[in-house]
């Protein structure tokens, strides 16, 4: 199978580079709405993230996964508010747009 | 024929390569191990082949290619004799390591009397088999986590079921990201949704409330389900553990749900679902078992809804996604790692990707903050 590019990245906004305000880790970020955020990490970023390094596995069979970096979340939120990461204003996410079902 | 649309009119074409005939590298669950310990060999069609699963006298579960290297007899129709499976055709004896151990009517076993053997693992009452088209053993860091409740008395036994689905197994994996289908197909209402792809794992975190329009009202005195919290991870290409808590108006119920499959061939797979439920004060003794069965039925209904869709849909490599859809392309990029040689796994297939949808903070709150931000900046840029 060939790996194909997401049609939304081809036709819409790209993933934009952003540095974490806390540790300087560089990731690529995109928001399709105020509610939605995509983050692409690379190996260097995964090594550099302080919260990730400090994290301990949570409980349960899936607890080994690092859930998210809160500092990066804050950075992205601020970048969105400042306009550094553009947010299309006409998207509200599926929850707000689903129709009533009979 | 009048064409209503054609390529020239900008009609979007559905593209799809044939489903791969190579099968994913990774651990695959063949179901409850107790199913295979009845003293008989079992036929399992998987990875485009016929396999025999048998418990040797030492209690170990073994998986071999079903076809005897002598004259092609079907070992899964044979008999277990001691630690070996005896072929029904001429009684050659095959060990779990794939070697022919003896031929009752011959003094010597010929050279190269060796058949394909799969690495197996028994854990939490389940039988796993390692598939690798390159023939390498499982790396130490590619494991299936232990599910604690599965072997504990304060949890129920597995409520397990299997069904054959006639389509390529990519369809079931796609569900990990398909947020919108939870609403339309399964009548649940995610308020928070997150995917994390990293290494050989793909995770879906979901918090949802039940849809009042779709759920049956609670009978008098029975608790009413109000929502659920689900942390589900694919550990490799085919085995998903869902750490699932059901919220009721009066209590929480903890459960672990398994959603696993193994390919029969390129166009069919066996879909497994399993569930265990924790016993608690609210759910003592029998009540937990009843609940497990109920939830098991509920989950099967969910699968049936999926299967109805899969049976009739077409394979599509170029889904046309809107901004509200989940990360289908990124999931498939992750999934591709299991279909190429280890040497050809690229960083983009395994590097961490996060997709988050959090609707708990209303859009209005965001708007207000942006406006306040702009006002503050305007004030700051006023000449002193
Ligand atoms: S074919 Fe199996 S023993 Fe002859
Ligand atoms: Fe589904």
Short mmCIF file of C-alpha atoms and ligand atoms in Angstrom, two decimals:
data_model
loop_
_atom_site.label_atom_id
_atom_site.label_comp_id
_atom_site.label_asym_id
_atom_site.label_seq_id
_atom_site.Cartn_x
_atom_site.Cartn_y
_atom_site.Cartn_z
CA UNK A 1 0.00 0.00 0.00
CA UNK A 2 1.18 3.49 -0.67
CA UNK A 3 1.02 6.03 2.10
CA UNK A 4 -1.26 8.80 0.99
CA UNK A 5 -1.45 12.40 2.12
CA UNK A 6 -4.52 13.58 4.06
CA UNK A 7 -6.73 15.49 1.62
CA UNK A 8 -7.29 18.15 4.29
CA UNK A 9 -3.55 18.89 4.41
CA UNK A 10 -3.41 19.05 0.61
CA UNK A 11 -6.38 21.37 0.24
CA UNK A 12 -6.41 23.17 3.57
CA UNK A 13 -4.07 24.48 6.24
CA UNK A 14 -0.75 22.66 6.68
CA UNK A 15 0.79 21.43 9.93
CA UNK A 16 2.82 24.37 11.29
CA UNK A 17 6.01 24.21 13.36
CA UNK A 18 5.69 25.32 16.98
CA UNK A 19 8.07 25.31 19.94
CA UNK A 20 6.91 24.35 23.41
CA UNK A 21 7.14 27.44 25.65
CA UNK A 22 8.49 25.31 28.48
CA UNK A 23 11.17 23.13 26.95
CA UNK A 24 11.60 24.37 23.38
CA UNK A 25 10.60 21.02 21.89
CA UNK A 26 9.67 21.50 18.26
CA UNK A 27 6.52 19.82 16.95
CA UNK A 28 4.12 20.47 14.10
CA UNK A 29 0.61 21.59 14.93
CA UNK A 30 -2.69 22.14 13.23
CA UNK A 31 -6.13 23.13 14.42
CA UNK A 32 -9.25 22.48 12.39
CA UNK A 33 -11.45 24.19 14.96
CA UNK A 34 -11.21 25.63 18.46
CA UNK A 35 -11.96 22.15 19.75
CA UNK A 36 -9.60 20.15 17.58
CA UNK A 37 -5.81 19.90 17.68
CA UNK A 38 -3.35 17.70 15.78
CA UNK A 39 0.26 17.34 16.90
CA UNK A 40 3.02 15.63 14.95
CA UNK A 41 6.11 14.71 16.93
CA UNK A 42 9.42 13.42 15.66
CA UNK A 43 12.04 11.34 17.47
CA UNK A 44 14.00 14.40 18.61
CA UNK A 45 10.89 16.04 20.07
CA UNK A 46 9.91 12.87 21.90
CA UNK A 47 13.34 12.76 23.51
CA UNK A 48 13.33 16.45 24.38
CA UNK A 49 9.89 16.80 26.00
CA UNK A 50 10.44 17.31 29.71
CA UNK A 51 6.99 16.19 30.82
CA UNK A 52 7.35 13.05 28.79
CA UNK A 53 10.69 12.29 30.36
CA UNK A 54 9.29 12.88 33.84
CA UNK A 55 6.14 10.85 33.26
CA UNK A 56 5.54 7.51 34.93
CA UNK A 57 3.25 4.86 33.48
CA UNK A 58 -0.36 5.15 34.59
CA UNK A 59 -2.53 2.27 35.73
CA UNK A 60 -4.37 -0.31 33.67
CA UNK A 61 -3.32 -2.34 30.66
CA UNK A 62 -2.95 0.77 28.47
CA UNK A 63 -1.28 2.94 31.11
CA UNK A 64 2.11 2.76 29.36
CA UNK A 65 1.10 5.46 26.93
CA UNK A 66 2.11 9.07 27.57
CA UNK A 67 -1.26 10.88 27.42
CA UNK A 68 -0.16 14.43 26.63
CA UNK A 69 2.22 17.24 27.46
CA UNK A 70 0.31 19.91 29.38
CA UNK A 71 2.94 22.60 28.76
CA UNK A 72 2.65 22.00 25.03
CA UNK A 73 -1.13 22.06 25.30
CA UNK A 74 -0.88 25.49 26.94
CA UNK A 75 1.56 26.67 24.27
CA UNK A 76 -0.82 25.59 21.53
CA UNK A 77 -3.76 27.21 23.23
CA UNK A 78 -1.86 30.49 23.49
CA UNK A 79 -0.65 30.21 19.87
CA UNK A 80 -4.25 29.74 18.77
CA UNK A 81 -5.44 32.75 20.78
CA UNK A 82 -2.59 34.85 19.43
CA UNK A 83 -3.27 33.78 15.87
CA UNK A 84 0.12 32.09 15.44
CA UNK A 85 -1.77 28.86 14.78
CA UNK A 86 -4.75 29.74 12.62
CA UNK A 87 -8.17 28.44 13.64
CA UNK A 88 -10.91 28.28 11.03
CA UNK A 89 -13.82 29.92 12.75
CA UNK A 90 -16.57 28.13 10.90
CA UNK A 91 -15.89 24.70 12.33
CA UNK A 92 -17.50 23.66 15.53
CA UNK A 93 -16.81 19.94 15.52
CA UNK A 94 -19.23 17.11 14.99
CA UNK A 95 -20.95 17.39 18.32
CA UNK A 96 -22.35 20.81 17.53
CA UNK A 97 -23.40 19.92 13.99
CA UNK A 98 -25.05 16.52 14.35
CA UNK A 99 -28.71 16.57 13.42
CA UNK A 100 -31.52 15.33 15.60
CA UNK A 101 -32.27 11.68 14.97
CA UNK A 102 -35.80 10.35 14.97
CA UNK B 1 -26.00 5.77 -21.52
CA UNK B 2 -26.03 9.30 -20.33
CA UNK B 3 -23.21 9.98 -17.97
CA UNK B 4 -24.42 12.15 -15.12
CA UNK B 5 -20.87 12.82 -14.17
CA UNK B 6 -17.41 11.97 -15.33
CA UNK B 7 -13.83 12.74 -14.47
CA UNK B 8 -14.14 15.98 -16.52
CA UNK B 9 -16.96 17.25 -14.37
CA UNK B 10 -14.76 16.94 -11.33
CA UNK B 11 -16.41 13.77 -10.06
CA UNK B 12 -14.31 12.32 -7.29
CA UNK B 13 -13.10 8.81 -8.12
CA UNK B 14 -12.82 6.16 -5.44
CA UNK B 15 -9.36 4.64 -5.55
CA UNK B 16 -8.44 1.30 -4.04
CA UNK B 17 -5.53 -1.03 -4.55
CA UNK B 18 -6.30 -4.70 -4.02
CA UNK B 19 -6.14 -5.72 -0.36
CA UNK B 20 -2.61 -6.88 0.51
CA UNK B 21 -1.95 -10.60 0.30
CA UNK B 22 0.80 -10.20 2.87
CA UNK B 23 -0.39 -10.50 6.47
CA UNK B 24 0.49 -8.17 9.31
CA UNK B 25 3.53 -8.76 11.48
CA UNK B 26 2.48 -9.05 15.10
CA UNK B 27 0.71 -10.95 17.85
CA UNK B 28 -2.73 -12.22 16.89
CA UNK B 29 -5.22 -13.64 19.35
CA UNK B 30 -6.83 -16.96 18.39
CA UNK B 31 -9.35 -16.79 21.22
CA UNK B 32 -9.80 -18.43 24.61
CA UNK B 33 -7.04 -20.96 25.19
CA UNK B 34 -9.51 -23.30 26.94
CA UNK B 35 -11.16 -23.85 23.57
CA UNK B 36 -8.04 -25.67 22.40
CA UNK B 37 -7.41 -27.86 25.42
CA UNK B 38 -10.10 -30.52 24.85
CA UNK B 39 -7.55 -33.16 23.82
CA UNK B 40 -8.26 -32.72 20.09
CA UNK B 41 -6.39 -30.85 17.36
CA UNK B 42 -8.15 -27.78 15.96
CA UNK B 43 -8.27 -26.36 12.45
CA UNK B 44 -7.64 -22.64 12.23
CA UNK B 45 -7.63 -20.84 8.90
CA UNK B 46 -5.39 -17.83 9.28
CA UNK B 47 -2.81 -15.81 7.33
CA UNK B 48 -3.99 -17.37 4.07
CA UNK B 49 -3.16 -20.86 5.36
CA UNK B 50 -4.64 -23.79 7.19
CA UNK B 51 -3.13 -24.25 10.65
CA UNK B 52 -3.40 -26.90 13.30
CA UNK B 53 -3.60 -25.87 16.95
CA UNK B 54 -2.97 -28.64 19.46
CA UNK B 55 -2.21 -28.97 23.15
CA UNK B 56 0.71 -31.31 23.63
CA UNK B 57 0.85 -33.67 26.59
CA UNK B 58 3.03 -31.19 28.47
CA UNK B 59 0.11 -28.75 28.37
CA UNK B 60 1.65 -26.32 25.88
CA UNK B 61 -0.42 -24.99 22.99
CA UNK B 62 1.29 -25.36 19.62
CA UNK B 63 0.52 -23.99 16.18
CA UNK B 64 1.80 -25.66 13.00
CA UNK B 65 1.06 -25.51 9.32
CA UNK B 66 -1.77 -28.06 9.00
CA UNK B 67 -0.37 -29.82 5.95
CA UNK B 68 1.90 -32.76 6.64
CA UNK B 69 5.23 -32.61 4.81
CA UNK B 70 5.03 -36.32 4.04
CA UNK B 71 2.13 -36.59 1.60
CA UNK B 72 0.11 -33.53 2.49
CA UNK B 73 -2.26 -35.01 5.07
CA UNK B 74 -4.28 -32.59 7.23
CA UNK B 75 -2.78 -32.68 10.72
CA UNK B 76 -5.80 -30.89 12.16
CA UNK B 77 -7.79 -34.07 11.40
CA UNK B 78 -5.18 -36.17 13.21
CA UNK B 79 -4.77 -37.26 16.80
CA UNK B 80 -2.71 -35.92 19.69
CA UNK B 81 -0.27 -38.60 20.83
CA UNK B 82 1.82 -37.54 23.79
CA UNK B 83 3.63 -34.34 22.94
CA UNK B 84 3.05 -34.74 19.21
CA UNK B 85 0.34 -34.43 16.64
CA UNK B 86 -0.05 -37.62 14.60
CA UNK B 87 -1.05 -37.30 10.95
CA UNK B 88 -4.30 -39.15 10.04
CA UNK B 89 -2.76 -40.35 6.76
CA UNK B 90 0.35 -42.37 7.78
CA UNK B 91 0.77 -41.51 11.47
CA UNK B 92 3.93 -39.37 11.22
CA UNK B 93 4.46 -37.57 14.52
CA UNK B 94 5.13 -33.82 14.57
CA UNK B 95 6.32 -31.85 17.60
CA UNK B 96 5.30 -28.34 18.54
CA UNK B 97 8.69 -27.12 17.30
CA UNK B 98 7.75 -28.23 13.78
CA UNK B 99 10.11 -31.21 13.67
CA UNK B 100 9.04 -34.72 12.75
CA UNK B 101 9.88 -36.74 15.86
CA UNK B 102 9.14 -40.22 14.61
CA UNK B 103 7.59 -42.35 11.90
CA UNK B 104 6.09 -45.44 13.52
CA UNK B 105 6.77 -47.71 10.51
CA UNK B 106 10.26 -46.38 9.77
CA UNK B 107 13.52 -46.60 11.66
CA UNK B 108 14.70 -43.19 10.57
CA UNK B 109 13.16 -39.76 10.01
CA UNK B 110 14.36 -38.31 6.68
CA UNK B 111 16.41 -35.12 6.53
CA UNK B 112 14.57 -31.79 6.42
CA UNK B 113 11.47 -33.28 8.08
CA UNK B 114 10.45 -29.96 9.43
CA UNK B 115 7.28 -27.94 9.00
CA UNK B 116 6.35 -24.33 9.76
CA UNK B 117 5.77 -23.68 13.47
CA UNK B 118 4.38 -20.45 14.91
CA UNK B 119 5.57 -18.86 18.13
CA UNK B 120 2.70 -19.01 20.63
CA UNK B 121 1.95 -17.30 23.91
CA UNK B 122 -0.70 -17.99 26.50
CA UNK B 123 -1.69 -15.07 28.65
CA UNK B 124 -4.80 -14.13 30.59
CA UNK B 125 -6.66 -17.20 29.33
CA UNK B 126 -6.02 -16.29 25.70
CA UNK B 127 -3.92 -17.91 22.99
CA UNK B 128 -1.73 -15.65 20.88
CA UNK B 129 0.26 -16.48 17.79
CA UNK B 130 3.12 -14.43 16.38
CA UNK B 131 2.97 -13.83 12.63
CA UNK B 132 5.98 -12.50 10.77
CA UNK B 133 6.36 -12.88 7.01
CA UNK B 134 10.12 -12.41 7.51
CA UNK B 135 10.21 -15.31 9.97
CA UNK B 136 11.78 -13.42 12.87
CA UNK B 137 10.83 -14.07 16.50
CA UNK B 138 8.88 -11.39 18.40
CA UNK B 139 11.15 -8.55 19.61
CA UNK B 140 11.28 -8.23 23.41
CA UNK B 141 9.56 -4.84 23.37
CA UNK B 142 6.62 -5.94 21.23
CA UNK B 143 4.32 -7.40 23.85
CA UNK B 144 0.69 -7.67 24.84
CA UNK B 145 0.20 -6.12 28.30
CA UNK B 146 -1.14 -8.30 31.05
CA UNK B 147 -4.81 -7.70 31.84
CA UNK B 148 -4.92 -8.00 35.60
CA UNK B 149 -8.64 -8.52 35.99
CA UNK B 150 -8.58 -11.52 33.65
CA UNK B 151 -7.06 -13.76 36.29
CA UNK B 152 -8.55 -12.22 39.41
CA UNK B 153 -11.46 -13.51 41.46
CA UNK B 154 -12.99 -10.09 41.88
CA UNK B 155 -13.54 -9.94 38.13
CA UNK B 156 -15.81 -12.15 36.00
CA UNK B 157 -14.57 -14.72 33.50
CA UNK B 158 -14.33 -13.75 29.84
CA UNK B 159 -17.59 -13.48 27.96
CA UNK B 160 -16.16 -14.26 24.55
CA UNK B 161 -17.49 -14.44 21.01
CA UNK B 162 -16.17 -14.75 17.50
CA UNK B 163 -17.62 -14.01 14.07
CA UNK B 164 -16.30 -14.29 10.54
CA UNK B 165 -16.44 -11.06 8.58
CA UNK B 166 -16.08 -11.10 4.82
CA UNK B 167 -13.97 -8.07 4.12
CA UNK B 168 -10.36 -6.99 4.59
CA UNK B 169 -9.45 -6.36 8.21
CA UNK B 170 -8.38 -2.74 7.57
CA UNK B 171 -12.07 -1.87 7.94
CA UNK B 172 -12.12 -2.83 11.61
CA UNK B 173 -8.87 -0.98 12.33
CA UNK B 174 -10.23 2.20 10.68
CA UNK B 175 -12.79 2.37 13.49
CA UNK B 176 -10.09 3.62 15.86
CA UNK B 177 -10.29 7.08 14.34
CA UNK B 178 -13.83 7.18 13.10
CA UNK B 179 -15.32 9.51 15.63
CA UNK B 180 -18.43 10.38 13.67
CA UNK B 181 -19.49 6.75 13.25
CA UNK B 182 -19.85 6.38 17.01
CA UNK B 183 -22.73 8.77 16.81
CA UNK B 184 -24.34 7.52 13.64
CA UNK B 185 -23.70 3.79 13.98
CA UNK B 186 -23.40 3.21 17.73
CA UNK B 187 -25.59 5.99 19.14
CA UNK B 188 -22.99 7.29 21.52
CA UNK B 189 -22.08 10.91 21.99
CA UNK B 190 -18.36 11.65 22.37
CA UNK B 191 -17.62 14.90 24.19
CA UNK B 192 -13.88 14.21 24.30
CA UNK B 193 -11.94 12.18 21.78
CA UNK B 194 -8.25 11.60 21.34
CA UNK B 195 -6.02 9.41 19.21
CA UNK B 196 -2.36 8.76 19.93
CA UNK B 197 -0.28 6.76 17.47
CA UNK B 198 3.19 5.91 18.64
CA UNK B 199 5.50 2.98 17.95
CA UNK B 200 3.44 -0.14 17.50
CA UNK B 201 0.47 1.17 19.50
CA UNK B 202 -2.58 3.16 18.45
CA UNK B 203 -4.79 4.58 21.17
CA UNK B 204 -8.27 6.00 21.27
CA UNK B 205 -9.44 7.85 24.35
CA UNK B 206 -13.09 8.67 24.44
CA UNK B 207 -15.42 10.18 26.97
CA UNK B 208 -19.03 10.13 26.01
CA UNK B 209 -22.48 10.54 27.30
CA UNK B 210 -25.28 8.21 26.33
CA UNK B 211 -27.67 9.56 23.76
CA UNK B 212 -31.01 9.98 25.52
CA UNK B 213 -32.82 9.54 22.19
CA UNK B 214 -31.22 6.14 21.57
CA UNK B 215 -30.99 4.39 24.92
CA UNK B 216 -33.79 2.45 26.49
CA UNK B 217 -35.08 4.09 29.65
CA UNK B 218 -34.08 2.33 32.86
CA UNK B 219 -36.70 0.06 34.32
CA UNK B 220 -37.98 0.93 37.76
CA UNK B 221 -35.22 0.74 40.32
CA UNK B 222 -32.52 -0.15 37.79
CA UNK B 223 -29.57 2.18 37.38
CA UNK B 224 -29.52 4.38 34.29
CA UNK B 225 -26.38 4.48 32.14
CA UNK B 226 -25.22 8.07 31.73
CA UNK B 227 -22.00 7.67 29.78
CA UNK B 228 -18.63 6.02 29.59
CA UNK B 229 -14.88 6.59 29.67
CA UNK B 230 -12.85 4.45 27.34
CA UNK B 231 -9.10 4.12 26.90
CA UNK B 232 -8.52 1.69 24.10
CA UNK B 233 -5.15 0.72 22.65
CA UNK B 234 -4.19 -1.49 19.76
CA UNK B 235 -1.05 -3.30 20.87
CA UNK B 236 0.16 -4.12 17.38
CA UNK B 237 -2.02 -4.59 14.31
CA UNK B 238 -4.86 -6.67 15.69
CA UNK B 239 -5.29 -6.77 19.46
CA UNK B 240 -7.10 -3.92 21.16
CA UNK B 241 -7.57 -3.68 24.90
CA UNK B 242 -10.27 -1.26 25.96
CA UNK B 243 -10.13 -0.10 29.55
CA UNK B 244 -13.77 0.83 29.79
CA UNK B 245 -15.73 2.36 32.63
CA UNK B 246 -19.49 2.65 32.36
CA UNK B 247 -20.99 5.48 34.33
CA UNK B 248 -24.44 5.05 35.85
CA UNK B 249 -26.46 7.54 37.82
CA UNK B 250 -25.64 5.63 41.01
CA UNK B 251 -22.30 3.90 40.33
CA UNK B 252 -19.38 3.16 38.01
CA UNK B 253 -18.79 -0.24 36.46
CA UNK B 254 -15.27 -1.16 35.44
CA UNK B 255 -14.72 -3.50 32.57
CA UNK B 256 -12.10 -4.54 30.07
CA UNK B 257 -13.17 -5.11 26.52
CA UNK B 258 -11.14 -6.92 23.89
CA UNK B 259 -11.58 -6.16 20.23
CA UNK B 260 -9.29 -8.44 18.28
CA UNK B 261 -9.10 -10.10 14.92
CA UNK B 262 -6.93 -12.32 12.80
CA UNK B 263 -6.98 -12.49 9.01
CA UNK B 264 -8.27 -15.66 7.35
CA UNK B 265 -7.15 -14.32 3.98
CA UNK B 266 -7.00 -10.96 2.22
CA UNK B 267 -10.78 -10.68 2.14
CA UNK B 268 -11.99 -12.16 5.38
CA UNK B 269 -11.11 -12.15 9.04
CA UNK B 270 -12.28 -13.56 12.35
CA UNK B 271 -13.49 -10.85 14.71
CA UNK B 272 -13.29 -11.51 18.44
CA UNK B 273 -14.91 -9.65 21.25
CA UNK B 274 -14.38 -10.37 24.90
CA UNK B 275 -15.37 -8.69 28.11
CA UNK B 276 -14.71 -9.00 31.81
CA UNK B 277 -16.42 -6.95 34.50
CA UNK B 278 -15.23 -6.09 37.98
CA UNK B 279 -17.33 -7.24 40.89
CA UNK B 280 -18.11 -4.46 43.36
CA UNK B 281 -20.46 -3.57 46.18
CA UNK B 282 -23.01 -2.50 43.65
CA UNK B 283 -22.32 -5.59 41.57
CA UNK B 284 -21.78 -8.53 43.86
CA UNK B 285 -21.38 -12.18 42.84
CA UNK B 286 -23.85 -13.27 40.17
CA UNK B 287 -24.88 -9.71 39.36
CA UNK B 288 -21.46 -9.03 37.84
CA UNK B 289 -21.74 -12.11 35.61
CA UNK B 290 -25.18 -11.04 34.48
CA UNK B 291 -23.81 -7.58 33.77
CA UNK B 292 -20.87 -9.03 31.81
CA UNK B 293 -23.26 -11.03 29.65
CA UNK B 294 -25.46 -7.99 29.13
CA UNK B 295 -22.53 -5.79 28.17
CA UNK B 296 -21.24 -8.61 25.97
CA UNK B 297 -24.56 -8.61 24.09
CA UNK B 298 -24.45 -4.83 23.89
CA UNK B 299 -20.98 -4.97 22.36
CA UNK B 300 -22.01 -7.65 19.89
CA UNK B 301 -24.87 -5.42 18.80
CA UNK B 302 -22.29 -2.71 18.19
CA UNK B 303 -20.21 -5.08 16.07
CA UNK B 304 -23.29 -6.18 14.14
CA UNK B 305 -23.92 -2.56 13.28
CA UNK B 306 -20.34 -2.26 12.00
CA UNK B 307 -20.56 -5.55 10.10
CA UNK B 308 -23.71 -4.40 8.29
CA UNK B 309 -21.75 -1.39 7.05
CA UNK B 310 -18.61 -3.37 6.14
CA UNK B 311 -20.54 -6.03 4.23
CA UNK B 312 -21.93 -3.46 1.84
CA UNK B 313 -19.28 -0.76 1.62
CA UNK B 314 -16.35 -0.59 -0.79
CA UNK B 315 -12.66 -0.45 -0.01
CA UNK B 316 -11.41 3.12 -0.34
CA UNK B 317 -7.78 4.27 -0.23
CA UNK B 318 -8.58 7.93 -0.79
CA UNK B 319 -11.39 8.76 1.63
CA UNK B 320 -12.60 12.31 1.17
CA UNK B 321 -12.44 13.70 4.67
CA UNK B 322 -14.02 16.84 6.08
CA UNK B 323 -12.43 18.80 8.90
CA UNK B 324 -14.63 17.09 11.48
CA UNK B 325 -13.41 13.60 10.59
CA UNK B 326 -10.73 11.78 12.55
CA UNK B 327 -7.14 11.09 11.38
CA UNK B 328 -7.83 8.23 8.96
CA UNK B 329 -4.73 8.85 6.82
CA UNK B 330 -2.42 9.08 9.84
CA UNK B 331 -3.86 5.85 11.24
CA UNK B 332 -3.27 4.04 7.97
CA UNK B 333 0.28 5.40 7.86
CA UNK B 334 0.78 3.84 11.34
CA UNK B 335 -0.91 0.59 10.25
CA UNK B 336 1.41 0.28 7.22
CA UNK B 337 4.38 -0.53 9.49
CA UNK B 338 2.99 -4.03 10.00
CA UNK B 339 2.88 -4.75 6.27
CA UNK B 340 6.49 -3.93 5.34
CA UNK B 341 9.78 -5.56 6.31
CA UNK B 342 11.22 -4.29 9.59
CA UNK B 343 14.03 -2.63 7.61
CA UNK B 344 11.47 -0.64 5.61
CA UNK B 345 9.56 0.81 8.58
CA UNK B 346 9.96 4.58 8.17
CA UNK B 347 9.98 7.16 11.00
CA UNK B 348 6.67 8.66 9.88
CA UNK B 349 4.94 5.29 10.49
CA UNK B 350 5.99 5.13 14.15
CA UNK B 351 6.50 8.72 15.27
CA UNK B 352 3.98 10.04 17.75
CA UNK B 353 0.90 11.70 16.33
CA UNK B 354 -1.89 13.15 18.45
CA UNK B 355 -5.38 14.10 17.42
CA UNK B 356 -7.59 15.64 20.05
CA UNK B 357 -11.16 16.84 20.09
CA UNK B 358 -12.26 18.48 23.30
CA UNK B 359 -15.70 19.97 23.27
CA UNK B 360 -15.92 20.56 26.99
CA UNK B 361 -14.91 24.20 26.65
CA UNK B 362 -17.62 25.93 24.64
CA UNK B 363 -16.68 27.86 21.48
CA UNK B 364 -18.08 31.00 23.10
CA UNK B 365 -15.42 30.80 25.81
CA UNK B 366 -12.70 30.66 23.15
CA UNK B 367 -14.22 33.61 21.31
CA UNK B 368 -14.37 35.75 24.41
CA UNK B 369 -10.77 35.01 25.20
CA UNK B 370 -9.67 35.95 21.67
CA UNK B 371 -11.59 39.23 21.90
CA UNK B 372 -10.08 40.01 25.28
CA UNK B 373 -6.69 39.21 23.84
CA UNK B 374 -7.18 41.56 20.90
CA UNK B 375 -8.48 44.33 23.14
CA UNK B 376 -5.51 43.97 25.45
CA UNK B 377 -3.08 44.10 22.53
CA UNK B 378 -4.80 47.13 21.07
CA UNK B 379 -4.52 48.86 24.44
CA UNK B 380 -0.84 47.93 24.72
CA UNK B 381 0.01 49.30 21.28
CA UNK B 382 -1.53 52.72 22.13
CA UNK B 383 1.26 55.30 22.13
CA UNK B 384 2.02 56.36 25.68
S1 LIG C 1 0.80 -37.42 4.84
FE1 LIG C 1 1.12 -37.22 6.91
S2 LIG C 1 1.94 -39.09 7.50
FE2 LIG C 1 1.73 -39.31 5.39
FE1 LIG C 2 -17.84 0.71 15.25
#
